[in-house]
Amino acid sequence: MLRLHGIVGRADDAELHQRLHALEHAGALERVTMEEADLGRRRIRLTSDKGTDCAISVDRAEDLSEGAVLLLEPGRAIVLRVGVAKAWRLRARDAGAALQLGWHAGNLHWRVRFDGDMLLVLLDGPLAEYRARLAALLDAGLVEDGGDG
Amino acid sequence: MSAVSTRPAARVGIGGPVGSGKTALVERLIPALMRRGVDLAVITNDLVTAEDAERVRRSGLIDPARVAAVEAGACPHTVIREDPTLNIEAAAALERQFPGVELILLESGGDNLASTFSRDLTDFWMFVIDVAGGDDIPRKRGPGVIRSDLLVVNKVDLAPYVGVDLPRMLAEARAVRGGRPVLTTNCRTGEGVDAIVQQLEREVLFRQ
């Protein structure tokens, strides 16, 4: 177990980016991937793409996020990747339908994002289970189903 | 343990329906964790009382000052998911009062199968159901059953008395959870509690 505490930098920082690039060429850059649904955790156990068992923590004031550099040594670095949540894209036919759609999303405690006039539902499970909850609105044509592609 | 390995204190949620055995599990986890030298505190959530906190404080298992109470005043899930500020503040207060604390157990008030914990509040959370609640619970695919980091099936000793096919119930639980862990307990005797402690030691205490 490799114990890692705190974030030492960001992969998109210009200076760090070059060092990480060099380490990657030398085969000394490892990546650990955290599921999007785990965002917010300050302690997590993850295995890197090179098989290193990493026990990761940050202080409560810090966030584990995409590109966080967790280890930076002359001959080795570990960078955090965050998986991207699948999103179900929905567009309401009119204001009345939008009110109903918004009510359902809130009542079901779905995690959502907005993209123009689209409502994006972040999926924590199979799309079919989400579709079943809105079957009446979809069947009535009140909400357009943009899929999760 | 070095200081760096204990900061921040791990926050572990315990949710589940009314009467499934959440407080009984807390009462079993406290001595099991303390035997391993874990510096511990507890937060209990109740509707409009401090009933569970008082039960844990009177248990004699832990310094009563290390047990904080949060009164939700509404549906229990509101203070562990929608707006966990009260619980975050309670945890921060315990960390200030007991700087060496390694683990804070947060017991939710009894709720339904849909309750889940916010990741802003907990690093790991378990959902407790019991066989007497019915062997159809896993099949109902409640978010608590499906999304928790660990599903605990309690009161396994009651299976023969309530007509529950325990192996089938566990197989269905594992199937709906996509391979994430399911453990069984009898909190009356302590059976199965060590396996939960081992899970916590590995996943958030980083002792294994």
Tab-separated table of C-alpha atoms in Angstrom:
chain	number	residue	atom	x	y	z
A	1	MET	CA	0.000	0.000	0.000
A	2	LEU	CA	1.324	3.419	-1.015
A	3	ARG	CA	-0.008	6.115	1.328
A	4	LEU	CA	-0.682	9.423	-0.442
A	5	HIS	CA	-1.949	12.503	1.381
A	6	GLY	CA	-2.721	15.854	-0.215
A	7	ILE	CA	-2.455	17.309	-3.702
A	8	VAL	CA	0.995	18.451	-4.787
A	9	GLY	CA	-0.078	20.189	-7.997
A	10	ARG	CA	-2.251	20.179	-11.087
A	11	ALA	CA	-1.424	18.293	-14.267
A	12	ASP	CA	-2.457	21.275	-16.412
A	13	ASP	CA	-0.003	23.589	-14.661
A	14	ALA	CA	2.501	24.617	-17.363
A	15	GLU	CA	5.664	23.695	-15.449
A	16	LEU	CA	4.263	20.461	-14.065
A	17	HIS	CA	2.877	19.497	-17.435
A	18	GLN	CA	6.395	19.330	-18.894
A	19	ARG	CA	7.749	17.289	-16.008
A	20	LEU	CA	4.822	14.889	-16.212
A	21	HIS	CA	5.288	14.612	-19.961
A	22	ALA	CA	8.922	13.663	-19.457
A	23	LEU	CA	8.006	11.132	-16.781
A	24	GLU	CA	5.392	9.613	-19.059
A	25	HIS	CA	8.006	9.147	-21.786
A	26	ALA	CA	10.210	7.423	-19.238
A	27	GLY	CA	7.324	5.128	-18.275
A	28	ALA	CA	7.257	6.613	-14.791
A	29	LEU	CA	3.798	8.222	-14.840
A	30	GLU	CA	0.958	6.336	-13.205
A	31	ARG	CA	-2.733	7.170	-13.296
A	32	VAL	CA	-5.434	6.307	-10.790
A	33	THR	CA	-9.043	6.606	-11.878
A	34	MET	CA	-11.890	7.571	-9.585
A	35	GLU	CA	-15.516	7.079	-10.580
A	36	GLU	CA	-17.435	10.318	-11.038
A	37	ALA	CA	-19.940	9.078	-8.446
A	38	ASP	CA	-17.124	9.059	-5.858
A	39	LEU	CA	-16.367	12.780	-6.271
A	40	GLY	CA	-16.508	14.434	-2.864
A	41	ARG	CA	-14.729	11.623	-1.004
A	42	ARG	CA	-11.615	12.691	0.863
A	43	ARG	CA	-10.385	9.165	1.511
A	44	ILE	CA	-10.367	6.428	-1.097
A	45	ARG	CA	-8.411	3.303	-2.019
A	46	LEU	CA	-7.596	2.987	-5.725
A	47	THR	CA	-5.265	0.843	-7.843
A	48	SER	CA	-3.184	2.631	-10.472
A	49	ASP	CA	-2.878	1.613	-14.107
A	50	LYS	CA	0.500	0.103	-13.190
A	51	GLY	CA	-0.989	-1.901	-10.323
A	52	THR	CA	0.065	0.278	-7.380
A	53	ASP	CA	-2.336	0.015	-4.433
A	54	CYS	CA	-2.890	3.677	-3.451
A	55	ALA	CA	-4.472	4.797	-0.151
A	56	ILE	CA	-5.425	8.388	-0.931
A	57	SER	CA	-6.607	11.191	1.328
A	58	VAL	CA	-6.882	14.957	1.245
A	59	ASP	CA	-7.828	17.496	3.881
A	60	ARG	CA	-11.476	18.496	4.063
A	61	ALA	CA	-10.691	21.860	2.471
A	62	GLU	CA	-9.254	20.118	-0.610
A	63	ASP	CA	-11.085	18.273	-3.369
A	64	LEU	CA	-9.964	15.264	-5.330
A	65	SER	CA	-10.559	16.265	-8.934
A	66	GLU	CA	-9.428	15.590	-12.496
A	67	GLY	CA	-5.696	16.204	-12.961
A	68	ALA	CA	-4.753	16.308	-9.290
A	69	VAL	CA	-1.096	15.297	-8.924
A	70	LEU	CA	-0.892	13.004	-5.912
A	71	LEU	CA	2.795	12.082	-6.064
A	72	LEU	CA	5.710	13.852	-7.721
A	73	GLU	CA	9.209	12.459	-7.272
A	74	PRO	CA	12.266	12.705	-9.551
A	75	GLY	CA	11.531	9.306	-11.013
A	76	ARG	CA	7.828	8.843	-10.496
A	77	ALA	CA	4.467	10.637	-10.535
A	78	ILE	CA	0.862	9.650	-9.873
A	79	VAL	CA	-2.030	11.632	-11.358
A	80	LEU	CA	-5.738	11.316	-10.660
A	81	ARG	CA	-8.241	10.832	-13.451
A	82	VAL	CA	-11.970	11.172	-12.837
A	83	GLY	CA	-14.378	9.087	-14.887
A	84	VAL	CA	-17.028	10.958	-16.815
A	85	ALA	CA	-20.634	10.345	-15.785
A	86	LYS	CA	-23.038	9.315	-18.498
A	87	ALA	CA	-25.731	11.907	-18.949
A	88	TRP	CA	-29.268	11.459	-20.268
A	89	ARG	CA	-30.276	14.456	-22.377
A	90	LEU	CA	-33.868	15.679	-22.184
A	91	ARG	CA	-35.722	18.610	-23.731
A	92	ALA	CA	-39.194	19.656	-22.596
A	93	ARG	CA	-41.751	20.502	-25.312
A	94	ASP	CA	-42.964	23.682	-23.625
A	95	ALA	CA	-42.954	25.540	-20.315
A	96	GLY	CA	-45.676	23.337	-18.835
A	97	ALA	CA	-43.748	20.194	-19.704
A	98	ALA	CA	-40.573	21.753	-18.285
A	99	LEU	CA	-42.330	22.330	-14.969
A	100	GLN	CA	-43.373	18.685	-14.844
A	101	LEU	CA	-39.923	17.448	-15.868
A	102	GLY	CA	-38.247	19.627	-13.237
A	103	TRP	CA	-40.634	18.393	-10.576
A	104	HIS	CA	-39.926	14.742	-11.415
A	105	ALA	CA	-36.144	15.222	-11.460
A	106	GLY	CA	-36.270	16.899	-8.054
A	107	ASN	CA	-38.707	14.444	-6.562
A	108	LEU	CA	-36.497	11.550	-7.706
A	109	HIS	CA	-33.369	13.275	-6.303
A	110	TRP	CA	-31.619	12.969	-9.650
A	111	ARG	CA	-28.322	14.765	-10.155
A	112	VAL	CA	-28.726	17.157	-13.059
A	113	ARG	CA	-26.824	19.674	-15.145
A	114	PHE	CA	-28.130	22.247	-17.626
A	115	ASP	CA	-27.029	22.696	-21.220
A	116	GLY	CA	-29.008	25.464	-22.906
A	117	ASP	CA	-32.575	24.204	-23.103
A	118	MET	CA	-31.525	20.633	-22.309
A	119	LEU	CA	-31.726	18.978	-18.918
A	120	LEU	CA	-28.842	16.525	-18.381
A	121	VAL	CA	-29.539	13.757	-15.871
A	122	LEU	CA	-26.312	12.193	-14.536
A	123	LEU	CA	-26.778	8.427	-14.542
A	124	ASP	CA	-25.907	6.336	-11.521
A	125	GLY	CA	-27.502	3.217	-12.995
A	126	PRO	CA	-28.998	1.730	-16.188
A	127	LEU	CA	-30.766	4.253	-18.449
A	128	ALA	CA	-33.801	1.969	-18.704
A	129	GLU	CA	-34.482	2.469	-14.996
A	130	TYR	CA	-34.471	6.243	-15.464
A	131	ARG	CA	-36.675	6.054	-18.564
A	132	ALA	CA	-39.232	4.016	-16.646
A	133	ARG	CA	-39.700	6.887	-14.202
A	134	LEU	CA	-40.568	9.341	-16.986
A	135	ALA	CA	-42.504	6.920	-19.206
A	136	ALA	CA	-45.711	8.948	-19.014
A	137	LEU	CA	-44.029	12.200	-20.067
A	138	LEU	CA	-42.047	10.503	-22.843
A	139	ASP	CA	-45.026	8.556	-24.209
A	140	ALA	CA	-47.150	11.711	-24.259
A	141	GLY	CA	-44.489	13.555	-26.250
A	142	LEU	CA	-44.068	16.175	-23.529
A	143	VAL	CA	-40.349	15.420	-23.211
A	144	GLU	CA	-37.913	14.646	-26.042
A	145	ASP	CA	-35.501	11.806	-25.278
A	146	GLY	CA	-32.003	12.761	-26.464
A	147	GLY	CA	-30.400	9.528	-25.275
A	148	ASP	CA	-27.187	9.182	-23.315
A	149	GLY	CA	-24.696	9.283	-26.171
B	1	MET	CA	0.032	5.605	13.112
B	2	SER	CA	1.586	8.799	11.863
B	3	ALA	CA	-0.361	12.054	11.921
B	4	VAL	CA	-0.553	12.119	8.161
B	5	SER	CA	-2.342	8.798	8.080
B	6	THR	CA	-5.168	9.918	10.358
B	7	ARG	CA	-6.035	13.238	8.723
B	8	PRO	CA	-8.744	13.909	7.856
B	9	ALA	CA	-10.801	11.634	10.084
B	10	ALA	CA	-12.623	9.100	7.964
B	11	ARG	CA	-16.362	9.745	7.901
B	12	VAL	CA	-18.454	6.613	7.552
B	13	GLY	CA	-22.226	6.685	7.147
B	14	ILE	CA	-24.635	4.028	8.394
B	15	GLY	CA	-28.131	4.184	6.901
B	16	GLY	CA	-31.101	1.879	6.586
B	17	PRO	CA	-34.770	1.394	7.400
B	18	VAL	CA	-36.247	1.851	10.877
B	19	GLY	CA	-35.476	-1.122	13.118
B	20	SER	CA	-32.912	-2.767	10.848
B	21	GLY	CA	-30.214	-2.576	13.534
B	22	LYS	CA	-28.193	0.559	12.798
B	23	THR	CA	-27.738	1.555	16.448
B	24	ALA	CA	-27.082	-2.061	17.437
B	25	LEU	CA	-24.358	-2.174	14.776
B	26	VAL	CA	-22.831	1.054	16.114
B	27	GLU	CA	-22.820	-0.497	19.597
B	28	ARG	CA	-20.938	-3.510	18.205
B	29	LEU	CA	-18.540	-1.478	16.079
B	30	ILE	CA	-17.434	0.796	18.933
B	31	PRO	CA	-15.736	-1.882	21.066
B	32	ALA	CA	-14.460	-3.789	18.023
B	33	LEU	CA	-12.779	-0.646	16.653
B	34	MET	CA	-11.490	0.444	20.051
B	35	ARG	CA	-9.870	-2.952	20.573
B	36	ARG	CA	-7.861	-2.187	17.442
B	37	GLY	CA	-6.868	1.192	18.838
B	38	VAL	CA	-9.028	3.304	16.533
B	39	ASP	CA	-9.655	6.814	17.896
B	40	LEU	CA	-13.405	7.085	17.430
B	41	ALA	CA	-16.404	9.436	17.634
B	42	VAL	CA	-20.069	8.982	16.765
B	43	ILE	CA	-22.846	11.176	15.389
B	44	THR	CA	-26.423	9.951	15.582
B	45	ASN	CA	-29.333	11.405	13.645
B	46	ASP	CA	-32.883	11.323	14.975
B	47	LEU	CA	-36.111	12.950	13.869
B	48	VAL	CA	-36.900	15.315	16.756
B	49	THR	CA	-35.090	13.749	19.733
B	50	ALA	CA	-31.598	12.658	20.780
B	51	GLU	CA	-32.873	9.165	21.596
B	52	ASP	CA	-30.168	7.200	19.777
B	53	ALA	CA	-27.386	9.507	20.988
B	54	GLU	CA	-28.534	9.048	24.585
B	55	ARG	CA	-28.631	5.270	24.085
B	56	VAL	CA	-25.020	5.256	22.835
B	57	ARG	CA	-23.871	7.703	25.539
B	58	ARG	CA	-25.423	5.527	28.278
B	59	SER	CA	-23.966	2.349	26.798
B	60	GLY	CA	-20.678	2.828	28.638
B	61	LEU	CA	-18.848	1.861	25.457
B	62	ILE	CA	-17.477	5.323	24.648
B	63	ASP	CA	-16.829	8.691	26.310
B	64	PRO	CA	-20.279	10.394	26.107
B	65	ALA	CA	-18.565	13.601	24.956
B	66	ARG	CA	-17.576	11.735	21.789
B	67	VAL	CA	-21.229	11.200	20.834
B	68	ALA	CA	-22.975	14.081	19.066
B	69	ALA	CA	-26.652	14.269	18.185
B	70	VAL	CA	-28.230	15.815	15.099
B	71	GLU	CA	-31.985	16.315	14.999
B	72	ALA	CA	-33.165	16.263	11.399
B	73	GLY	CA	-36.576	17.764	12.139
B	74	ALA	CA	-37.730	16.318	8.815
B	75	CYS	CA	-37.171	13.235	6.673
B	76	PRO	CA	-33.794	11.772	7.773
B	77	HIS	CA	-32.410	11.730	4.243
B	78	THR	CA	-32.571	15.514	4.053
B	79	VAL	CA	-29.643	15.936	6.451
B	80	ILE	CA	-27.440	13.179	5.012
B	81	ARG	CA	-28.006	13.914	1.330
B	82	GLU	CA	-29.858	17.086	0.270
B	83	ASP	CA	-28.198	19.421	2.771
B	84	PRO	CA	-25.760	17.652	5.114
B	85	THR	CA	-24.547	20.908	6.707
B	86	LEU	CA	-25.702	19.949	10.222
B	87	ASN	CA	-23.774	16.687	10.068
B	88	ILE	CA	-20.687	18.264	8.473
B	89	GLU	CA	-20.640	20.856	11.262
B	90	ALA	CA	-21.086	18.175	13.924
B	91	ALA	CA	-18.184	16.176	12.470
B	92	ALA	CA	-15.973	19.253	12.272
B	93	ALA	CA	-16.775	20.086	15.908
B	94	LEU	CA	-15.778	16.566	17.006
B	95	GLU	CA	-12.508	16.858	15.046
B	96	ARG	CA	-11.740	20.169	16.784
B	97	GLN	CA	-12.574	18.760	20.206
B	98	PHE	CA	-10.705	15.487	19.656
B	99	PRO	CA	-7.800	16.294	17.290
B	100	GLY	CA	-6.579	12.703	17.077
B	101	VAL	CA	-9.896	11.253	15.998
B	102	GLU	CA	-9.443	8.814	13.096
B	103	LEU	CA	-12.984	7.710	12.416
B	104	ILE	CA	-16.405	9.294	12.808
B	105	LEU	CA	-19.417	7.023	12.467
B	106	LEU	CA	-22.531	8.873	11.273
B	107	GLU	CA	-25.739	6.979	11.940
B	108	SER	CA	-28.715	8.202	9.940
B	109	GLY	CA	-32.203	8.244	11.306
B	110	GLY	CA	-34.259	5.281	10.152
B	111	ASP	CA	-35.443	5.939	6.624
B	112	ASN	CA	-36.686	4.112	3.560
B	113	LEU	CA	-34.867	2.127	0.903
B	114	ALA	CA	-34.200	5.267	-1.148
B	115	SER	CA	-31.973	7.064	1.347
B	116	THR	CA	-28.356	7.646	0.373
B	117	PHE	CA	-25.461	9.653	1.811
B	118	SER	CA	-23.905	12.666	0.101
B	119	ARG	CA	-20.247	12.192	-0.830
B	120	ASP	CA	-19.733	15.669	0.631
B	121	LEU	CA	-20.505	14.147	4.013
B	122	THR	CA	-19.069	10.642	4.001
B	123	ASP	CA	-16.047	8.899	2.496
B	124	PHE	CA	-17.752	5.527	2.722
B	125	TRP	CA	-21.263	4.490	3.676
B	126	MET	CA	-23.048	1.300	4.475
B	127	PHE	CA	-26.722	0.418	4.288
B	128	VAL	CA	-28.230	-1.927	6.870
B	129	ILE	CA	-31.253	-4.094	6.106
B	130	ASP	CA	-32.483	-7.108	8.036
B	131	VAL	CA	-33.965	-10.448	7.079
B	132	ALA	CA	-37.132	-9.814	9.118
B	133	GLY	CA	-37.875	-6.843	6.886
B	134	GLY	CA	-38.475	-9.293	4.047
B	135	ASP	CA	-36.298	-11.188	1.596
B	136	ASP	CA	-37.722	-9.136	-1.267
B	137	ILE	CA	-35.842	-5.987	-0.214
B	138	PRO	CA	-32.830	-6.517	-2.539
B	139	ARG	CA	-35.135	-7.223	-5.487
B	140	LYS	CA	-36.800	-3.839	-4.950
B	141	ARG	CA	-33.508	-2.213	-5.947
B	142	GLY	CA	-33.712	0.776	-3.638
B	143	PRO	CA	-30.870	3.287	-4.085
B	144	GLY	CA	-29.627	2.542	-0.554
B	145	VAL	CA	-29.315	-1.144	-1.386
B	146	ILE	CA	-27.704	-0.564	-4.767
B	147	ARG	CA	-25.406	2.436	-4.302
B	148	SER	CA	-23.989	1.946	-0.815
B	149	ASP	CA	-20.315	1.035	-0.551
B	150	LEU	CA	-21.261	-1.889	1.673
B	151	LEU	CA	-24.616	-3.621	2.177
B	152	VAL	CA	-25.104	-5.225	5.598
B	153	VAL	CA	-27.817	-7.855	6.055
B	154	ASN	CA	-28.532	-8.020	9.781
B	155	LYS	CA	-30.503	-10.407	12.022
B	156	VAL	CA	-29.483	-13.428	9.947
B	157	ASP	CA	-30.370	-15.634	12.927
B	158	LEU	CA	-34.059	-14.814	12.367
B	159	ALA	CA	-34.196	-16.211	8.810
B	160	PRO	CA	-35.738	-19.581	9.733
B	161	TYR	CA	-38.378	-17.914	11.906
B	162	VAL	CA	-39.613	-15.444	9.303
B	163	GLY	CA	-39.570	-17.791	6.319
B	164	VAL	CA	-36.606	-16.185	4.589
B	165	ASP	CA	-34.367	-18.125	2.202
B	166	LEU	CA	-31.135	-16.389	3.261
B	167	PRO	CA	-28.838	-17.777	0.532
B	168	ARG	CA	-31.300	-16.622	-2.128
B	169	MET	CA	-31.674	-13.205	-0.494
B	170	LEU	CA	-27.887	-12.763	-0.445
B	171	ALA	CA	-27.515	-13.961	-4.038
B	172	GLU	CA	-30.122	-11.432	-5.163
B	173	ALA	CA	-28.426	-8.696	-3.148
B	174	ARG	CA	-25.072	-9.417	-4.783
B	175	ALA	CA	-26.689	-9.527	-8.218
B	176	VAL	CA	-28.306	-6.075	-7.929
B	177	ARG	CA	-25.097	-4.552	-6.513
B	178	GLY	CA	-22.912	-5.481	-9.434
B	179	GLY	CA	-20.254	-7.209	-7.361
B	180	ARG	CA	-19.916	-4.639	-4.576
B	181	PRO	CA	-19.654	-6.159	-1.105
B	182	VAL	CA	-22.486	-7.650	0.915
B	183	LEU	CA	-21.833	-8.797	4.494
B	184	THR	CA	-24.071	-10.487	7.050
B	185	THR	CA	-24.379	-9.810	10.770
B	186	ASN	CA	-26.204	-10.825	13.880
B	187	CYS	CA	-25.678	-7.721	15.998
B	188	ARG	CA	-27.246	-9.428	19.023
B	189	THR	CA	-24.219	-11.727	19.239
B	190	GLY	CA	-21.633	-9.731	17.294
B	191	GLU	CA	-21.407	-12.304	14.502
B	192	GLY	CA	-20.029	-10.752	11.323
B	193	VAL	CA	-18.943	-7.449	12.894
B	194	ASP	CA	-15.216	-8.190	12.512
B	195	ALA	CA	-15.645	-8.475	8.751
B	196	ILE	CA	-17.135	-4.969	8.665
B	197	VAL	CA	-14.242	-3.648	10.748
B	198	GLN	CA	-11.779	-5.239	8.317
B	199	GLN	CA	-13.589	-3.561	5.443
B	200	LEU	CA	-13.293	-0.162	7.156
B	201	GLU	CA	-9.625	-0.789	7.998
B	202	ARG	CA	-8.885	-1.437	4.366
B	203	GLU	CA	-11.110	1.097	2.587
B	204	VAL	CA	-10.854	4.228	4.751
B	205	LEU	CA	-8.499	3.675	7.703
B	206	PHE	CA	-5.766	2.354	5.437
B	207	ARG	CA	-4.481	-0.092	8.025
B	208	GLN	CA	-4.261	-3.079	5.693
